[in-house]
CSV table of C-alpha atoms and ligand atoms in Angstrom, one decimal:
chain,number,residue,atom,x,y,z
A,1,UNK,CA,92.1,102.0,92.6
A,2,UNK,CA,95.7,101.9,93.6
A,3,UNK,CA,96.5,99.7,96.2
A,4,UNK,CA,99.7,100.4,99.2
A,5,UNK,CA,100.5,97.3,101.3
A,6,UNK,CA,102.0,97.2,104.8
A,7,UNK,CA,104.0,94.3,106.3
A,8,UNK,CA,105.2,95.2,109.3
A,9,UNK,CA,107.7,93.0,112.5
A,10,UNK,CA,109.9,93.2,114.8
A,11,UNK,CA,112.3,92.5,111.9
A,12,UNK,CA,115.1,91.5,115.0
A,13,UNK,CA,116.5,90.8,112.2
A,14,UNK,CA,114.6,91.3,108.9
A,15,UNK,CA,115.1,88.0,106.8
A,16,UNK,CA,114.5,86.0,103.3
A,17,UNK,CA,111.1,84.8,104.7
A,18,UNK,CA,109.5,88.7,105.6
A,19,UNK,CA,111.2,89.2,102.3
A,20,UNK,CA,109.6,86.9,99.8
A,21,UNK,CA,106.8,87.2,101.8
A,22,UNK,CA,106.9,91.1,100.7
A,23,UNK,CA,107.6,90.8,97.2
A,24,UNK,CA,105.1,88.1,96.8
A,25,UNK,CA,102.1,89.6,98.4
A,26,UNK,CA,103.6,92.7,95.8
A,27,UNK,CA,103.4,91.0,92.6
A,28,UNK,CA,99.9,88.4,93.3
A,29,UNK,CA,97.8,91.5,94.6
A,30,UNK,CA,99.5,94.0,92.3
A,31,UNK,CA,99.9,96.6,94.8
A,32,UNK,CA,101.9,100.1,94.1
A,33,UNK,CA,104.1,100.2,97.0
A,34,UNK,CA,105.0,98.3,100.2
A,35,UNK,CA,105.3,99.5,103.4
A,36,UNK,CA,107.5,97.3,105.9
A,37,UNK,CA,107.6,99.0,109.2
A,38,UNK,CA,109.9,97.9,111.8
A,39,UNK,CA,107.8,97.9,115.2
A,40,UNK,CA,109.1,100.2,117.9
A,41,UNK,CA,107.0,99.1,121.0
A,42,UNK,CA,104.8,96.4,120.7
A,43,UNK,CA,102.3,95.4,123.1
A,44,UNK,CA,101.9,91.9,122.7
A,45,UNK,CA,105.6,90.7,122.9
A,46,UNK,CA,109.3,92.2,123.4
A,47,UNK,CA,111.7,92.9,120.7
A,48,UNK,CA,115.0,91.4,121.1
A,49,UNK,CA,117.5,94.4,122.9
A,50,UNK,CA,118.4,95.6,119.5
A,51,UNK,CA,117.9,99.3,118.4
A,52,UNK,CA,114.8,99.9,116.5
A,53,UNK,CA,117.0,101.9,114.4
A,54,UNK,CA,119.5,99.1,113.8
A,55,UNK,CA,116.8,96.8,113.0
A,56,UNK,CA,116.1,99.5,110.3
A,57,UNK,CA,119.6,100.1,109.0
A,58,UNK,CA,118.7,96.4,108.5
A,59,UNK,CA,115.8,96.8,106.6
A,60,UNK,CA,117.5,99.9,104.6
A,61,UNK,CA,120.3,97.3,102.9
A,62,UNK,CA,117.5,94.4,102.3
A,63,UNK,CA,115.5,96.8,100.3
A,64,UNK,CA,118.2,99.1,98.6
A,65,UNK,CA,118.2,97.7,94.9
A,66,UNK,CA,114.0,96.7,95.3
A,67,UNK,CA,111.8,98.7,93.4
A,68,UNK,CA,108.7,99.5,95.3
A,69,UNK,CA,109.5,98.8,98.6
A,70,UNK,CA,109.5,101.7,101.7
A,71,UNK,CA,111.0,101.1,104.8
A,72,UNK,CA,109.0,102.9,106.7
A,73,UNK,CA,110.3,104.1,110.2
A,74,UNK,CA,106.7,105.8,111.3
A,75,UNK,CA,106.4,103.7,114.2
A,76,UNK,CA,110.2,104.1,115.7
A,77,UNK,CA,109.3,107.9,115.2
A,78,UNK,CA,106.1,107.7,116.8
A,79,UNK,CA,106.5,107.9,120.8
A,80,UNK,CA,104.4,105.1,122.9
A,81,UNK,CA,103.3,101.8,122.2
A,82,UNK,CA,103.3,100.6,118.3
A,83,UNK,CA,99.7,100.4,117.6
A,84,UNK,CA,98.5,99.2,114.4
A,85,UNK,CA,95.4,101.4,114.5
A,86,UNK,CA,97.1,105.0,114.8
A,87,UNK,CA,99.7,103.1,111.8
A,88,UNK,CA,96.8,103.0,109.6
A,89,UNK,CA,95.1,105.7,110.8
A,90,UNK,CA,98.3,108.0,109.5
A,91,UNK,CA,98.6,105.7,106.0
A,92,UNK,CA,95.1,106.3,105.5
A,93,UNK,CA,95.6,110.1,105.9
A,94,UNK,CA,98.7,109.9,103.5
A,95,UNK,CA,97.0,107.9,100.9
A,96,UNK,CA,93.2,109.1,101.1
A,97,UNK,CA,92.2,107.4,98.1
A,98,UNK,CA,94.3,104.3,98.1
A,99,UNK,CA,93.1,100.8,99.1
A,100,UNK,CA,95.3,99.8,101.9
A,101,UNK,CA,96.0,96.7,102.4
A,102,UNK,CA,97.4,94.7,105.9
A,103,UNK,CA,99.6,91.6,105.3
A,104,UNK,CA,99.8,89.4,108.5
A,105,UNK,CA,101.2,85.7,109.3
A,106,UNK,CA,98.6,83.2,110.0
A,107,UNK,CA,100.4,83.3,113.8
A,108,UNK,CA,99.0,87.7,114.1
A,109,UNK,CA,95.5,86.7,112.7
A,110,UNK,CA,94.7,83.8,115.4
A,111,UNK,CA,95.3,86.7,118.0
A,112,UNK,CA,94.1,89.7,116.1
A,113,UNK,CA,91.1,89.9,118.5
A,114,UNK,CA,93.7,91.3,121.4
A,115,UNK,CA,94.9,94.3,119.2
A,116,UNK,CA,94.0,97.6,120.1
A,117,UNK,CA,90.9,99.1,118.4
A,118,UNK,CA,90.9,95.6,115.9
A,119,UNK,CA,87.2,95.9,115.0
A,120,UNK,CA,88.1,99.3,113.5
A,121,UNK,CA,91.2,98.0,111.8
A,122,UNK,CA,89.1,96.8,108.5
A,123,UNK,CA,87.6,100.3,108.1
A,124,UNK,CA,90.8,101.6,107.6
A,125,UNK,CA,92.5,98.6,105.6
A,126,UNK,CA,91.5,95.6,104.0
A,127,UNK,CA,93.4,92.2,105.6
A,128,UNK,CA,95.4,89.7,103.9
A,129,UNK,CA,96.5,86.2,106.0
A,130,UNK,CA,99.5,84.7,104.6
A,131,UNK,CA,99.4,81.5,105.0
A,132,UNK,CA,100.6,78.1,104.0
A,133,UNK,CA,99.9,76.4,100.6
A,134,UNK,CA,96.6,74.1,102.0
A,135,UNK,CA,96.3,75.2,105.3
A,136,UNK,CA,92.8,76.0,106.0
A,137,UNK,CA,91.7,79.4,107.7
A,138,UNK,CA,89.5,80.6,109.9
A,139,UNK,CA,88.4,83.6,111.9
A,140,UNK,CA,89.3,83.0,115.4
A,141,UNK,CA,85.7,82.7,117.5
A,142,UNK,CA,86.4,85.9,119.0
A,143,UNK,CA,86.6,87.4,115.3
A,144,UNK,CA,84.1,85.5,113.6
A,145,UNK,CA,81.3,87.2,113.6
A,146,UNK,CA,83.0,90.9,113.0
A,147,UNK,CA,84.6,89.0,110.1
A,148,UNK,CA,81.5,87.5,108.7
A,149,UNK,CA,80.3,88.3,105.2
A,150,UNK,CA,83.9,90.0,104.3
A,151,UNK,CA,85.9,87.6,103.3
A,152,UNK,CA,87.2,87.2,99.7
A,153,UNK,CA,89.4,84.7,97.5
A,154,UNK,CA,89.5,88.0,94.7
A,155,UNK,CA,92.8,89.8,95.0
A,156,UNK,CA,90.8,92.4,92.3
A,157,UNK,CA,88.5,92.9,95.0
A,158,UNK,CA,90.8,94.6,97.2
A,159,UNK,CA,91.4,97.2,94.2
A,160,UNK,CA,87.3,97.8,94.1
A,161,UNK,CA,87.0,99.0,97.6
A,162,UNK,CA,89.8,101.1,100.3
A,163,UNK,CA,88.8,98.9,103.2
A,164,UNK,CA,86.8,96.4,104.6
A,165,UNK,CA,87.8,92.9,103.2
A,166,UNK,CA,89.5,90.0,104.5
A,167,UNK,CA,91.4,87.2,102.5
A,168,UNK,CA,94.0,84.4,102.9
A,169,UNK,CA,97.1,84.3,100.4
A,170,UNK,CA,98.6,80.8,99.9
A,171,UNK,CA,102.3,81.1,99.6
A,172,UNK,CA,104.6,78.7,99.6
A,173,UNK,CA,106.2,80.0,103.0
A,174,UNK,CA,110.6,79.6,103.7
A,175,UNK,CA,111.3,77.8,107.0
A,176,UNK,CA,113.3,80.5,108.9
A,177,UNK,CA,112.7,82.8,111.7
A,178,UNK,CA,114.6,85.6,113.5
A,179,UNK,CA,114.5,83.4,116.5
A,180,UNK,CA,116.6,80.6,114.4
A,181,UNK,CA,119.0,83.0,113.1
A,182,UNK,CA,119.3,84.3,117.1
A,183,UNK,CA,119.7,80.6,117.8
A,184,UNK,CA,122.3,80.1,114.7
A,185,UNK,CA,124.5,83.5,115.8
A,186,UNK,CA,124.7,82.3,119.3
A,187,UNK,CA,126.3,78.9,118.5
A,188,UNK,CA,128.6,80.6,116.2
A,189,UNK,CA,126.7,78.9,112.9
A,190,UNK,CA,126.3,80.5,109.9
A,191,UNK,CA,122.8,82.3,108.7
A,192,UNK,CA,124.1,82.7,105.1
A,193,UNK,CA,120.9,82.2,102.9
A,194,UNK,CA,118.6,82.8,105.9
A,195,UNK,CA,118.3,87.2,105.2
A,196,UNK,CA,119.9,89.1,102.5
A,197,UNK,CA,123.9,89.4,102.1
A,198,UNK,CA,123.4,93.0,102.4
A,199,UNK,CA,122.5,92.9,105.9
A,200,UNK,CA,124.6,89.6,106.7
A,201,UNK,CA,127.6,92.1,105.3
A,202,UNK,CA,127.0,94.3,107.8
A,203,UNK,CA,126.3,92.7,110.9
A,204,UNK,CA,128.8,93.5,113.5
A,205,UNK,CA,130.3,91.1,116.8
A,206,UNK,CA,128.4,94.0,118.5
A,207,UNK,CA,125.6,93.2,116.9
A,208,UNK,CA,125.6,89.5,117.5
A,209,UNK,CA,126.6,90.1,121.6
A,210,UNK,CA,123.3,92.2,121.4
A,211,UNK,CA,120.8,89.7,119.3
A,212,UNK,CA,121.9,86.5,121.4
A,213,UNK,CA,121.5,88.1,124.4
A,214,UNK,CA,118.8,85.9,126.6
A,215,UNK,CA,115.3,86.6,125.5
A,216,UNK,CA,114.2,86.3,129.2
A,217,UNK,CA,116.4,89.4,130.0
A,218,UNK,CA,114.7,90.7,127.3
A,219,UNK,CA,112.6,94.1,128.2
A,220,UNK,CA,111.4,97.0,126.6
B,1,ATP,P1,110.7,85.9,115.8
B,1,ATP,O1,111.3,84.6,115.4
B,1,ATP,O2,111.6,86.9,116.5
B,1,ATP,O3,109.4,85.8,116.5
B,1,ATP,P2,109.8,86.3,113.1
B,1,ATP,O4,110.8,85.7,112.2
B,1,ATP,O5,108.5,85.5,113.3
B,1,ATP,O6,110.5,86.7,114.4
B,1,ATP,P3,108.6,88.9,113.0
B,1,ATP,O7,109.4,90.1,112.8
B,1,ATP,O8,108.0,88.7,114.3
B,1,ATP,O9,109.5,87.7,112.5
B,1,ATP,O10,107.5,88.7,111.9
B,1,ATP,C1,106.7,89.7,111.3
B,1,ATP,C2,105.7,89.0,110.5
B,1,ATP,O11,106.4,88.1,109.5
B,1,ATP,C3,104.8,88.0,111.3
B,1,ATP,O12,103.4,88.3,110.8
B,1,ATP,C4,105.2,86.6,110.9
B,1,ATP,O13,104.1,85.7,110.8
B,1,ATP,C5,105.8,86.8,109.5
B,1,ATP,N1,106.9,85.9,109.2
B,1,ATP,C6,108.0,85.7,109.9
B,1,ATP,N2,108.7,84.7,109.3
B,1,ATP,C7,108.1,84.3,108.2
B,1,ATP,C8,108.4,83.4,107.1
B,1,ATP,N3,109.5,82.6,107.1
B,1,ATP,N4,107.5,83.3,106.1
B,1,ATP,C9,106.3,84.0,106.2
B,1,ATP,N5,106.0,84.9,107.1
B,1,ATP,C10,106.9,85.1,108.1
């Protein structure tokens, strides 16, 4: 079974680390496509005051010369709060006989029991944990025993099946954030190497004035 793999952040901005991460997870679990979606309205944190659809402009120039990659804008199209549910719930109807697989940091999966709908989220996709080359993970107690019994260490598995497993993926992870590049731009340092020259070639100062803005003005 073919399977399509979503990746999706605030991507305030999209960087080298969401982007090995993506072609990674791509080549180890041999999947078809992958989806990164840029998140519109979270509703667990704020995304820094720029445009959803300049943070997909962004993702637009990473991905130009990738092969199997989608930047996917269904959530910025989609009015209301960016639930994960209703994203899979629309992949699953566009790919009815794929297996869809969910990429998520380590940091998403400790809180995963305070998304909307999660204990549905694994009949619609399988889950895969990035996380750090010998780190050792765990269901959160709140998750444990809805997790219990599915986990897997067989990226093959998640071909067998459409839904329903969980696994960690050990990769060896690039120190950078979105928030140190923020940091970087606002002492007036460069993020060369941090995210793709593509998208460091077109940032503008009215970019910059917007992503250094203070997070605590930060709303929706
Ligand atoms: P911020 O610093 O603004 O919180 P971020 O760099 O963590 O942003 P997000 O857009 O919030 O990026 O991340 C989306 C997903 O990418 C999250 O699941 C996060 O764990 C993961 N991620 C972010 N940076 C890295 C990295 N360097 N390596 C691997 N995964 C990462």
């Amino acid at each position: 079974m073919k399977a399509i793999g979503i990746f999706g952040g605030a991507f305030a901005p999209f960087h080298n680390g969401h982007l090995r991460v993506a072609i990674e997870c791509r080549e180890r679990l041999d999947l078809s496509v992958m989806h990164l979606i840029p998140t519109a309205n979270p509703p667990h944190r704020t995304v820094a005051r720029v445009s959803a659809q300049r943070r997909l402009e962004w993702l637009r120039l990473a991905l130009r010369k990738e092969k199997g990659f989608v930047a996917d804008d269904r959530e910025i199209l989609r009015q209301g709060t960016s639930f994960t549910f209703d994203t899979l719930t629309e992949l699953r109807a566009q790919y009815p006989k794929a297996s869809l697989v969910l990429i998520m940091g380590a940091d998403a999966f400790a809180h995963l029991h305070t998304w909307h709908r999660w204990k549905e989220l694994l009949n619609l996709a399988h889950l895969v944990v990035i996380a750090r080359k010998g780190a050792k993970l765990d269901a959160s107690a709140e998750c444990a025993s809805t997790l219990e019994g599915l986990r897997t260490t067989d990226p093959d598995a998640l071909h067998n099946a459409p839904a329903g497993l969980w696994m960690q993926l050990d990769l060896p992870l690039l120190d950078i954030s979105s928030t140190r590049i923020r940091r970087l731009l606002k002492k007036k340092q460069s993020v060369r190497g941090l995210l793709p020259d593509a998208i460091l070639n077109h940032i503008t100062a009215a970019d910059i004035a917007v992503l250094t803005q203070d997070e605590d003005a930060t709303t929706h």
